[in-house]
Coordinates of C-alpha atoms in Angstrom, one line a residue:
M1 CA -15.9 27.7 79.6
V2 CA -19.6 28.0 79.7
T3 CA -19.2 31.6 81.2
R4 CA -17.1 32.6 78.2
L5 CA -19.7 31.3 75.6
V6 CA -22.7 33.0 77.1
P7 CA -21.5 36.7 75.9
I8 CA -20.9 35.1 72.4
A9 CA -24.3 33.5 72.1
F10 CA -25.8 36.7 73.3
A11 CA -24.0 38.6 70.7
V12 CA -25.1 36.2 67.8
V13 CA -28.7 36.3 69.0
A14 CA -28.6 40.1 69.1
A15 CA -27.1 40.2 65.6
Y16 CA -29.7 37.9 64.2
G17 CA -32.3 39.9 65.8
F18 CA -30.9 43.2 64.3
L19 CA -31.0 41.6 60.9
V20 CA -34.6 40.3 61.2
M21 CA -35.7 43.8 62.5
H22 CA -33.7 45.4 59.6
L23 CA -35.2 42.9 57.0
Y24 CA -38.6 43.7 58.5
S25 CA -38.0 47.4 58.0
V26 CA -36.9 46.9 54.4
Q27 CA -39.5 44.3 53.4
V28 CA -42.5 45.9 55.3
R29 CA -42.2 49.4 56.5
Q30 CA -40.1 50.4 53.5
G31 CA -41.1 47.9 50.8
S32 CA -43.1 50.3 48.9
Y33 CA -40.1 52.7 48.8
Y34 CA -37.7 50.0 47.6
S35 CA -40.2 48.5 45.2
S36 CA -40.6 51.8 43.5
R37 CA -36.9 52.2 43.4
A38 CA -36.3 49.0 41.8
S39 CA -39.2 49.6 39.3
S40 CA -37.6 53.0 38.4
Q41 CA -34.2 51.6 37.9
V42 CA -35.7 48.9 35.4
N43 CA -37.3 51.4 33.4
A44 CA -34.5 53.9 33.6
S45 CA -32.2 51.2 32.3
G46 CA -34.2 50.8 29.2
V47 CA -34.7 47.1 29.7
L48 CA -38.5 47.6 29.1
F49 CA -37.9 49.9 26.1
P50 CA -37.0 48.3 22.8
A51 CA -34.1 49.5 21.0
R52 CA -35.5 51.2 17.8
G53 CA -34.2 50.0 14.5
S54 CA -32.0 52.4 12.5
I55 CA -32.6 54.1 9.0
F56 CA -30.0 53.9 6.4
F57 CA -29.7 55.7 3.0
T58 CA -27.9 54.0 0.3
D59 CA -25.1 55.2 -2.0
K60 CA -24.4 54.3 -5.7
N61 CA -22.2 51.5 -4.6
G62 CA -24.8 50.0 -2.3
N63 CA -23.1 51.1 0.9
R64 CA -25.5 51.9 3.7
V65 CA -25.0 55.2 5.7
P66 CA -27.1 55.5 8.9
V67 CA -29.3 58.7 9.1
A68 CA -31.4 57.8 12.0
M69 CA -29.9 55.9 14.8
N70 CA -29.8 55.3 18.6
K71 CA -27.4 57.3 21.0
E72 CA -27.0 57.2 24.7
Y73 CA -28.1 60.5 26.3
P74 CA -28.3 61.8 29.9
V75 CA -31.7 61.6 31.4
V76 CA -33.4 63.1 34.7
Y77 CA -36.0 61.1 36.1
A78 CA -38.3 60.9 39.1
V79 CA -39.8 58.3 41.4
P80 CA -42.8 60.1 42.6
K81 CA -43.8 57.7 45.3
T82 CA -40.6 58.4 47.2
I83 CA -41.0 62.2 47.0
D84 CA -42.0 63.8 50.3
D85 CA -42.8 67.3 49.3
A86 CA -43.6 67.6 45.5
Q87 CA -44.4 71.3 45.8
E88 CA -40.8 72.2 47.1
V89 CA -39.2 69.7 44.7
S90 CA -41.0 71.4 41.7
A91 CA -39.8 74.9 42.8
R92 CA -36.2 73.9 43.2
L93 CA -35.9 71.7 40.1
A94 CA -37.9 73.5 37.4
P95 CA -35.2 76.3 36.9
I96 CA -32.5 73.6 36.4
L97 CA -34.5 71.6 33.9
H98 CA -35.9 74.7 32.3
I99 CA -39.4 73.4 32.9
D100 CA -42.6 75.3 34.1
A101 CA -42.8 74.6 37.9
D102 CA -46.6 73.9 37.7
D103 CA -46.1 71.4 34.8
L104 CA -43.3 69.7 36.7
L105 CA -45.5 69.5 39.8
K106 CA -48.1 67.8 37.9
K107 CA -45.5 65.1 36.7
I108 CA -44.0 64.4 40.0
S109 CA -47.4 64.4 41.9
R110 CA -48.7 61.3 40.2
P111 CA -48.4 58.0 42.1
D112 CA -46.0 56.6 39.6
S113 CA -43.0 54.4 40.0
Y114 CA -41.0 56.1 37.3
R115 CA -41.5 59.5 35.5
L116 CA -39.0 60.7 32.9
L117 CA -38.5 64.5 33.3
T118 CA -35.7 65.4 30.8
K119 CA -34.7 62.8 28.2
R120 CA -31.8 64.8 26.7
A121 CA -30.2 66.5 29.9
T122 CA -27.2 68.7 29.5
D123 CA -24.2 68.2 31.5
D124 CA -24.9 71.2 33.5
M125 CA -28.4 70.0 34.3
V126 CA -27.1 66.6 35.6
R127 CA -24.4 68.2 37.8
N128 CA -26.9 70.5 39.4
V129 CA -29.4 67.8 40.0
K130 CA -26.9 65.8 41.6
D131 CA -25.9 68.8 43.7
L132 CA -29.4 69.1 45.0
H133 CA -29.4 65.6 46.6
I134 CA -33.2 65.2 46.3
E135 CA -34.8 62.1 47.4
G136 CA -36.7 60.7 44.6
I137 CA -35.1 62.6 41.8
Y138 CA -32.1 60.7 39.9
T139 CA -29.9 60.8 36.8
D140 CA -29.0 58.2 34.4
T141 CA -28.4 57.4 30.7
A142 CA -31.0 56.0 28.2
P143 CA -31.1 55.5 24.5
A144 CA -32.8 58.3 22.4
R145 CA -33.1 58.9 18.7
Y146 CA -30.1 60.8 17.2
Y147 CA -30.0 62.1 13.4
P148 CA -26.4 62.5 12.5
M149 CA -27.0 64.6 9.3
S150 CA -29.0 67.1 11.2
T151 CA -31.5 68.9 8.8
V152 CA -30.5 66.9 5.8
A153 CA -33.7 65.0 4.4
S154 CA -35.5 66.1 7.6
H155 CA -39.1 66.0 6.0
L156 CA -38.4 62.8 4.5
L157 CA -37.1 61.3 7.9
G158 CA -39.7 62.9 10.4
F159 CA -38.7 62.3 13.9
V160 CA -39.8 60.3 17.1
G161 CA -41.6 61.3 20.1
Y162 CA -43.4 60.2 23.2
S163 CA -47.3 59.9 23.2
N164 CA -49.8 59.3 26.1
E165 CA -50.7 55.9 24.8
H166 CA -47.1 54.4 24.6
T167 CA -44.1 54.3 26.8
S168 CA -41.6 54.3 24.2
E169 CA -40.9 56.7 21.3
Q170 CA -43.3 56.7 18.5
G171 CA -42.7 57.8 14.9
K172 CA -44.0 61.2 13.8
Y173 CA -44.1 62.3 10.3
G174 CA -42.0 60.8 7.6
L175 CA -40.4 57.5 7.4
E176 CA -40.4 57.2 11.1
E177 CA -44.1 57.3 11.0
E178 CA -44.6 55.2 7.9
Y179 CA -42.4 52.4 9.3
N180 CA -43.1 52.8 12.9
S181 CA -44.2 49.1 13.4
I182 CA -41.1 47.7 11.7
L183 CA -38.6 50.3 13.7
Q184 CA -40.3 50.3 17.1
G185 CA -39.9 46.6 18.2
R186 CA -42.1 45.5 21.3
D187 CA -42.1 46.8 24.9
G188 CA -40.9 44.9 27.6
V189 CA -43.0 44.1 30.7
S190 CA -42.2 44.1 34.3
E191 CA -44.9 42.7 36.6
S192 CA -45.1 41.0 40.0
G193 CA -41.2 40.6 39.9
K194 CA -41.3 39.1 36.3
L195 CA -39.3 40.8 33.7
I196 CA -39.9 40.2 30.1
P197 CA -37.3 42.2 28.1
A198 CA -38.2 44.3 25.2
A199 CA -37.6 43.0 21.7
S200 CA -35.6 45.3 19.4
G201 CA -36.9 46.8 16.2
N202 CA -35.9 46.1 12.7
D203 CA -33.7 48.6 10.4
I204 CA -34.9 49.7 7.0
T205 CA -32.8 50.8 4.1
I206 CA -34.0 53.6 1.8
S207 CA -33.1 54.3 -1.8
I208 CA -32.0 57.9 -1.2
D209 CA -28.4 58.5 -2.0
P210 CA -26.8 60.5 0.7
S211 CA -24.4 62.2 -1.7
I212 CA -27.2 63.2 -4.2
Q213 CA -29.6 64.3 -1.3
I214 CA -26.8 66.6 0.1
E215 CA -26.0 68.2 -3.2
A216 CA -29.8 68.6 -4.1
E217 CA -30.4 70.3 -0.8
R218 CA -27.3 72.6 -1.2
I219 CA -28.4 73.8 -4.6
L220 CA -32.0 74.3 -3.4
Q221 CA -30.8 76.4 -0.4
Q222 CA -28.6 78.5 -2.6
L223 CA -31.4 79.1 -4.9
V224 CA -33.8 79.9 -2.0
D225 CA -31.4 82.4 -0.5
Q226 CA -30.4 84.1 -3.9
Y227 CA -33.9 84.8 -4.8
D228 CA -35.2 85.4 -1.3
A229 CA -37.9 83.0 -2.0
E230 CA -40.6 81.7 0.6
S231 CA -39.7 78.0 0.1
G232 CA -38.4 75.3 -2.4
T233 CA -38.6 71.7 -3.1
V234 CA -36.2 69.3 -5.1
I235 CA -36.8 65.6 -6.0
V236 CA -34.7 63.3 -7.9
Q237 CA -36.0 60.0 -9.1
E238 CA -34.7 57.0 -11.3
P239 CA -37.4 56.9 -14.1
S240 CA -36.9 53.3 -15.1
T241 CA -37.9 52.0 -11.6
G242 CA -39.8 54.8 -9.9
K243 CA -37.4 54.8 -6.9
L244 CA -36.4 58.1 -5.3
L245 CA -32.8 59.1 -5.1
A246 CA -33.4 62.5 -3.3
M247 CA -36.1 64.5 -1.9
G248 CA -35.7 67.8 0.1
S249 CA -37.5 70.9 1.0
V250 CA -36.4 74.3 2.4
P251 CA -36.9 75.6 5.0
H252 CA -36.1 72.4 6.8
F253 CA -35.9 71.5 10.5
D254 CA -33.7 69.6 12.8
P255 CA -35.2 66.4 14.1
N256 CA -32.9 66.4 17.0
T257 CA -34.6 69.4 18.2
Y258 CA -37.9 69.3 16.4
G259 CA -39.7 71.0 19.4
Q260 CA -38.3 74.4 18.3
S261 CA -39.9 74.1 14.9
T262 CA -43.6 75.2 14.1
L263 CA -46.1 72.6 13.2
S264 CA -46.5 73.7 9.6
S265 CA -42.8 73.3 9.0
L266 CA -42.8 69.6 9.7
L267 CA -45.0 68.8 6.7
N268 CA -43.4 67.4 3.5
P269 CA -44.0 69.9 0.8
A270 CA -43.2 67.3 -1.8
I271 CA -46.6 65.1 -1.0
S272 CA -48.4 67.2 1.5
Q273 CA -48.8 70.4 -0.5
I274 CA -50.6 71.1 -3.7
Y275 CA -50.0 74.0 -6.1
E276 CA -50.8 75.0 -9.8
P277 CA -47.8 73.8 -11.6
G278 CA -48.1 76.2 -14.8
S279 CA -46.5 75.5 -18.0
V280 CA -44.8 72.1 -17.3
F281 CA -48.4 70.8 -17.6
K282 CA -48.2 71.6 -21.3
V283 CA -46.1 68.5 -21.8
I284 CA -49.0 66.3 -20.5
T285 CA -51.4 68.0 -22.7
M286 CA -49.3 67.4 -25.7
A287 CA -48.8 63.7 -24.6
A288 CA -52.6 63.4 -24.4
G289 CA -53.1 64.9 -27.8
I290 CA -50.3 63.0 -29.8
D291 CA -51.0 59.7 -28.0
S292 CA -54.8 60.0 -28.8
G293 CA -54.1 60.7 -32.5
S294 CA -55.7 64.2 -32.3
I295 CA -52.4 66.2 -33.2
T296 CA -48.8 65.6 -34.1
A297 CA -45.7 67.3 -33.2
D298 CA -46.0 69.1 -36.6
T299 CA -49.8 70.0 -36.3
T300 CA -49.7 74.0 -37.0
F301 CA -52.2 76.7 -35.7
L302 CA -52.3 80.3 -36.3
D303 CA -51.4 82.1 -33.0
T304 CA -52.8 85.5 -32.8
G305 CA -51.6 85.9 -29.1
V306 CA -55.1 85.7 -27.6
L307 CA -58.1 83.1 -27.2
A308 CA -61.5 84.4 -26.2
L309 CA -63.5 81.6 -24.2
D310 CA -66.7 81.8 -22.1
G311 CA -66.2 85.7 -21.7
Y312 CA -62.5 85.3 -20.7
T313 CA -59.4 86.0 -22.7
I314 CA -56.4 83.9 -22.6
R315 CA -53.0 85.4 -23.5
N316 CA -49.4 84.0 -23.9
W317 CA -47.0 84.8 -21.3
D318 CA -45.1 87.4 -23.5
K319 CA -48.5 88.9 -24.6
Q320 CA -47.2 88.4 -28.2
A321 CA -48.7 86.7 -31.5
H322 CA -46.4 84.2 -32.8
G323 CA -48.1 83.6 -36.2
T324 CA -48.2 80.0 -37.6
V325 CA -46.6 77.6 -35.3
T326 CA -46.1 73.8 -34.7
M327 CA -46.9 71.8 -31.6
T328 CA -43.1 71.5 -31.1
N329 CA -42.8 75.3 -31.4
V330 CA -45.6 75.5 -28.7
I331 CA -43.3 73.6 -26.1
E332 CA -40.3 75.5 -27.3
Q333 CA -42.0 79.0 -26.9
S334 CA -44.4 77.8 -24.1
L335 CA -47.5 79.3 -25.6
N336 CA -50.6 79.3 -23.8
T337 CA -52.9 79.7 -26.6
G338 CA -51.2 76.7 -28.5
A339 CA -51.6 74.5 -25.4
A340 CA -55.3 75.5 -25.3
F341 CA -55.6 74.7 -29.1
A342 CA -53.9 71.3 -28.5
Q343 CA -56.5 70.5 -25.6
R344 CA -59.6 71.7 -27.6
K345 CA -58.5 69.4 -30.5
T346 CA -58.1 66.3 -28.1
G347 CA -61.5 67.1 -26.6
N348 CA -62.5 67.4 -22.8
G349 CA -63.4 63.5 -22.3
L350 CA -60.2 62.3 -23.6
F351 CA -58.1 65.0 -21.9
K352 CA -59.5 64.0 -18.7
Q353 CA -58.8 60.2 -19.4
Y354 CA -55.2 61.2 -19.9
L355 CA -54.9 63.2 -16.9
T356 CA -56.2 60.2 -14.8
R357 CA -53.7 57.9 -16.6
F358 CA -50.9 60.1 -15.6
G359 CA -51.9 59.9 -11.9
F360 CA -53.3 63.3 -11.4
G361 CA -56.1 63.3 -8.9
E362 CA -55.0 60.3 -7.3
K363 CA -52.2 59.3 -4.6
T364 CA -48.9 57.9 -6.1
E365 CA -49.0 55.3 -3.1
V366 CA -45.3 56.3 -2.3
D367 CA -44.2 54.8 1.0
L368 CA -44.6 58.2 3.1
P369 CA -47.5 59.2 5.3
G370 CA -49.8 62.5 4.6
E371 CA -49.9 62.2 0.7
L372 CA -52.3 64.2 -1.1
K373 CA -54.1 63.6 -4.3
G374 CA -54.1 66.9 -5.9
D375 CA -57.3 68.6 -7.1
M376 CA -58.9 68.2 -10.7
R377 CA -62.4 68.6 -9.4
R378 CA -63.2 71.6 -11.5
L379 CA -62.5 69.4 -14.7
F380 CA -64.7 66.5 -13.5
S381 CA -67.4 68.7 -12.3
K382 CA -70.6 68.3 -14.6
D383 CA -70.6 72.3 -14.7
A384 CA -67.2 72.5 -16.1
V385 CA -66.7 74.9 -19.0
S386 CA -64.4 75.2 -21.9
V387 CA -62.1 78.0 -20.3
E388 CA -61.4 75.6 -17.3
F389 CA -59.9 73.0 -19.7
A390 CA -58.2 75.6 -21.7
T391 CA -56.5 77.0 -18.6
A392 CA -55.9 73.6 -17.3
S393 CA -54.0 72.7 -20.5
F394 CA -51.2 75.2 -19.2
G395 CA -51.3 74.2 -15.6
Q396 CA -53.6 76.7 -14.2
G397 CA -56.8 76.0 -12.3
V398 CA -55.6 72.4 -11.4
A399 CA -53.4 71.4 -8.5
V400 CA -50.9 68.7 -8.1
T401 CA -48.1 67.8 -5.8
P402 CA -44.4 67.9 -6.9
L403 CA -44.1 64.1 -6.6
Q404 CA -47.1 63.8 -8.9
M405 CA -45.5 66.1 -11.4
I406 CA -42.1 64.4 -11.5
N407 CA -43.7 60.9 -11.6
S408 CA -45.6 62.0 -14.8
F409 CA -42.3 63.1 -16.5
S410 CA -40.6 60.0 -15.5
A411 CA -43.3 57.9 -17.2
I412 CA -42.5 59.8 -20.5
A413 CA -38.7 59.3 -19.9
N414 CA -39.0 55.5 -19.5
G415 CA -41.2 55.0 -22.6
G416 CA -44.7 55.7 -21.3
Q417 CA -45.1 53.3 -18.0
L418 CA -46.2 55.1 -15.0
M419 CA -44.3 53.6 -12.1
R420 CA -45.1 53.8 -8.3
P421 CA -42.5 56.0 -6.5
Y422 CA -40.8 54.2 -3.5
L423 CA -38.2 54.4 -0.8
N424 CA -37.8 51.1 0.8
V425 CA -35.3 49.1 -1.0
D426 CA -37.2 45.8 0.0
M427 CA -39.8 46.9 -2.3
N428 CA -39.8 45.9 -5.9
P429 CA -40.5 48.3 -8.9
K430 CA -44.1 48.3 -9.8
I431 CA -45.8 49.4 -13.1
V432 CA -49.0 51.1 -12.2
R433 CA -50.2 51.2 -16.0
R434 CA -49.1 52.3 -19.3
V435 CA -50.0 55.9 -19.9
I436 CA -48.7 56.4 -23.5
S437 CA -47.2 54.5 -26.2
P438 CA -43.3 54.2 -26.6
E439 CA -43.8 56.1 -29.9
T440 CA -45.5 59.0 -28.3
A441 CA -42.9 59.1 -25.4
S442 CA -40.2 59.4 -27.9
I443 CA -41.9 62.2 -29.7
I444 CA -42.5 64.1 -26.6
S445 CA -39.1 63.6 -25.4
T446 CA -37.8 64.9 -28.7
M447 CA -40.1 68.2 -28.3
M448 CA -38.7 68.8 -24.8
V449 CA -35.1 68.3 -26.1
S450 CA -35.8 70.9 -28.6
A451 CA -37.1 73.3 -26.0
V452 CA -33.8 72.8 -23.9
D453 CA -31.6 73.2 -27.1
K454 CA -33.6 76.4 -28.1
A455 CA -33.4 77.9 -24.7
K456 CA -29.9 76.7 -24.2
V457 CA -29.8 77.6 -20.3
A458 CA -30.1 73.8 -19.4
Q459 CA -27.8 72.6 -21.9
I460 CA -25.0 70.3 -21.2
P461 CA -22.5 69.6 -24.1
G462 CA -22.5 66.0 -25.1
Y463 CA -25.8 65.2 -23.6
R464 CA -29.5 65.2 -24.9
L465 CA -31.5 66.6 -22.0
A466 CA -35.3 66.9 -22.0
G467 CA -37.0 69.6 -19.8
K468 CA -39.8 71.9 -19.3
T469 CA -40.3 75.3 -17.5
G470 CA -43.5 76.5 -15.5
T471 CA -44.1 79.9 -14.1
A472 CA -47.4 79.9 -12.4
F473 CA -49.2 82.8 -10.7
I474 CA -50.4 82.0 -7.3
P475 CA -54.3 82.2 -6.8
D476 CA -55.7 84.9 -4.5
F477 CA -57.9 82.8 -2.2
K478 CA -59.4 85.6 -0.6
R479 CA -60.6 88.0 -3.5
G480 CA -60.4 85.5 -6.2
G481 CA -58.2 85.6 -9.4
Y482 CA -54.5 85.5 -9.2
T483 CA -51.6 87.6 -7.2
D484 CA -48.6 88.9 -8.7
Q485 CA -46.4 86.3 -7.0
V486 CA -45.4 83.2 -8.8
I487 CA -44.2 79.6 -8.4
N488 CA -41.3 78.4 -10.6
T489 CA -41.0 74.8 -11.7
Y490 CA -38.6 72.8 -13.9
V491 CA -38.9 69.3 -14.6
G492 CA -36.3 67.4 -16.9
F493 CA -34.8 64.1 -17.4
G494 CA -31.6 62.5 -19.3
P495 CA -29.9 61.6 -21.1
V496 CA -32.7 61.0 -23.4
A497 CA -31.1 57.8 -24.9
H498 CA -31.1 56.0 -21.8
P499 CA -32.5 58.3 -19.1
R500 CA -31.0 57.9 -15.4
F501 CA -32.7 60.6 -13.8
T502 CA -35.3 62.8 -13.5
I503 CA -35.2 66.1 -11.6
L504 CA -37.9 68.5 -10.4
F505 CA -37.1 72.0 -8.8
K506 CA -40.0 74.0 -7.4
L507 CA -39.5 77.7 -6.1
V508 CA -42.3 79.7 -4.2
K509 CA -42.6 83.3 -4.3
P510 CA -39.1 84.3 -5.5
S511 CA -38.6 88.0 -5.1
G512 CA -39.6 90.2 -8.1
A513 CA -41.6 87.3 -9.6
P514 CA -38.8 86.2 -12.1
L515 CA -39.5 83.5 -15.0
A516 CA -38.5 79.9 -14.2
G517 CA -35.7 80.3 -16.8
Q518 CA -33.8 82.6 -14.6
T519 CA -34.1 80.6 -11.4
V520 CA -35.1 76.9 -11.4
V521 CA -33.4 76.2 -14.7
P522 CA -29.7 76.9 -13.8
A523 CA -30.4 74.7 -10.6
F524 CA -31.5 71.9 -12.7
R525 CA -28.5 72.2 -14.9
S526 CA -26.1 72.3 -12.0
L527 CA -27.7 69.3 -10.4
A528 CA -27.7 67.3 -13.7
E529 CA -24.0 68.0 -14.2
F530 CA -23.5 66.5 -10.8
L531 CA -25.4 63.4 -11.7
I532 CA -23.6 62.7 -14.9
N533 CA -20.3 62.9 -13.0
Y534 CA -21.5 61.1 -10.0
Y535 CA -22.9 58.2 -12.2
N536 CA -20.0 58.6 -14.8
I537 CA -22.8 58.7 -17.5
P538 CA -21.4 58.7 -21.1
P539 CA -22.4 61.2 -23.5
D540 CA -25.4 60.4 -25.9
R541 CA -25.0 63.2 -28.3
I542 CA -22.1 63.6 -30.9
D543 CA -22.4 66.7 -32.8

């Protein structure tokens, strides 16, 4: 009996001895390797990375539509501590991942426990990496940002990317940057075997209506293509509250593949580029004159077609004299000399006060990053001369953003209140200040309706629409003066009885330098018709 137990006891002792030696090998001799693998798997699993909050647009019924969300993508990552020959690995792996071999070598040569190599790997990449069977190179899946509407509202949304200071994705440009602290959440921590999971970010809901946004961008793209223009911008705003219903620009980019775009194309032209607006500014000039009591809609002046000031000659766009005209006629026929007359009657001091009231020369404080405040410096300089105020009256020599321009027209549409434009639906409408009286707003609206009716291009039967064109020559910043290229702008709102929308179209360098009436006015009419049908707005005119 004892003799038979000896081999069994020996086997048990040998087995325990093997387990002890194996445990020693795992924990001591290969402890660093397995520690690195465990750490890398924690990182790759996303436990330390917070789930970023989603961004939603809102349709007219209050339904939320996701436009920035998270999606699982294949990833390729490295555990540099476990790689024996980084030079050889980088040479074999670089062609598969389409990464420069030297750049890859730098990544996997660092003494890290986890190094992300490709965050959106293709199926071919994953298959080829697995076929190599390289120790220290692995594949998995991890959440990454996904934009289901591709290029739609790309300037508005922005994108996310990695930075040197953070392990998780950070918002770059647009809403992703503006609300990064809300969307991002909190990174998890893994130290000394203790794991503190990440805290997910919060969602945000935006006032942009996806149906309006898509239609506005479709019309804008068609406009840019038709006139072979350099670029274009469209904005739709609700004048009573200031909230934005659409904002888009062409050319755009795909935030899913933002790395393929140039840096300049990532800026939002609606807020981050300024331009001379041209004759749309005549509406602001008239509002200042009428509200201050300097002129009325029926004030007349004799238009000879030219105005000489400070050694310069101002002419009308058609180079014609129009005889005795009213201020309403000035808006209808877009007369430069008439706008200059109205400004001179108002006076330089009052004119500047009204420009400031309307928000020019200051930021609108919209909840987007990178907003510029425009440029009114020439008028506020102590050396400003009369001709500079005269040209400013018809939108040359001063610079604005498209958002400032549409926001000033919305103030006229809503009865004279300047509103803060906003996107986040959790923000309440905010009155910045009263700009003009309700009576002045009504008079200016009527003058603009008359301009629409006389020109006919923007007319929609049954509706009173107010609008104004602008065709501004682009300055020559090298030689001074102006080029023969133009920017077309149209801003309008309606129905005037109860305005539901304000629309701005801007077209940069259309081929052949056509007038705005040929380009942006038909685009305005198309989008206004869509909005009237979309909201089922009843007519406000019975003829």
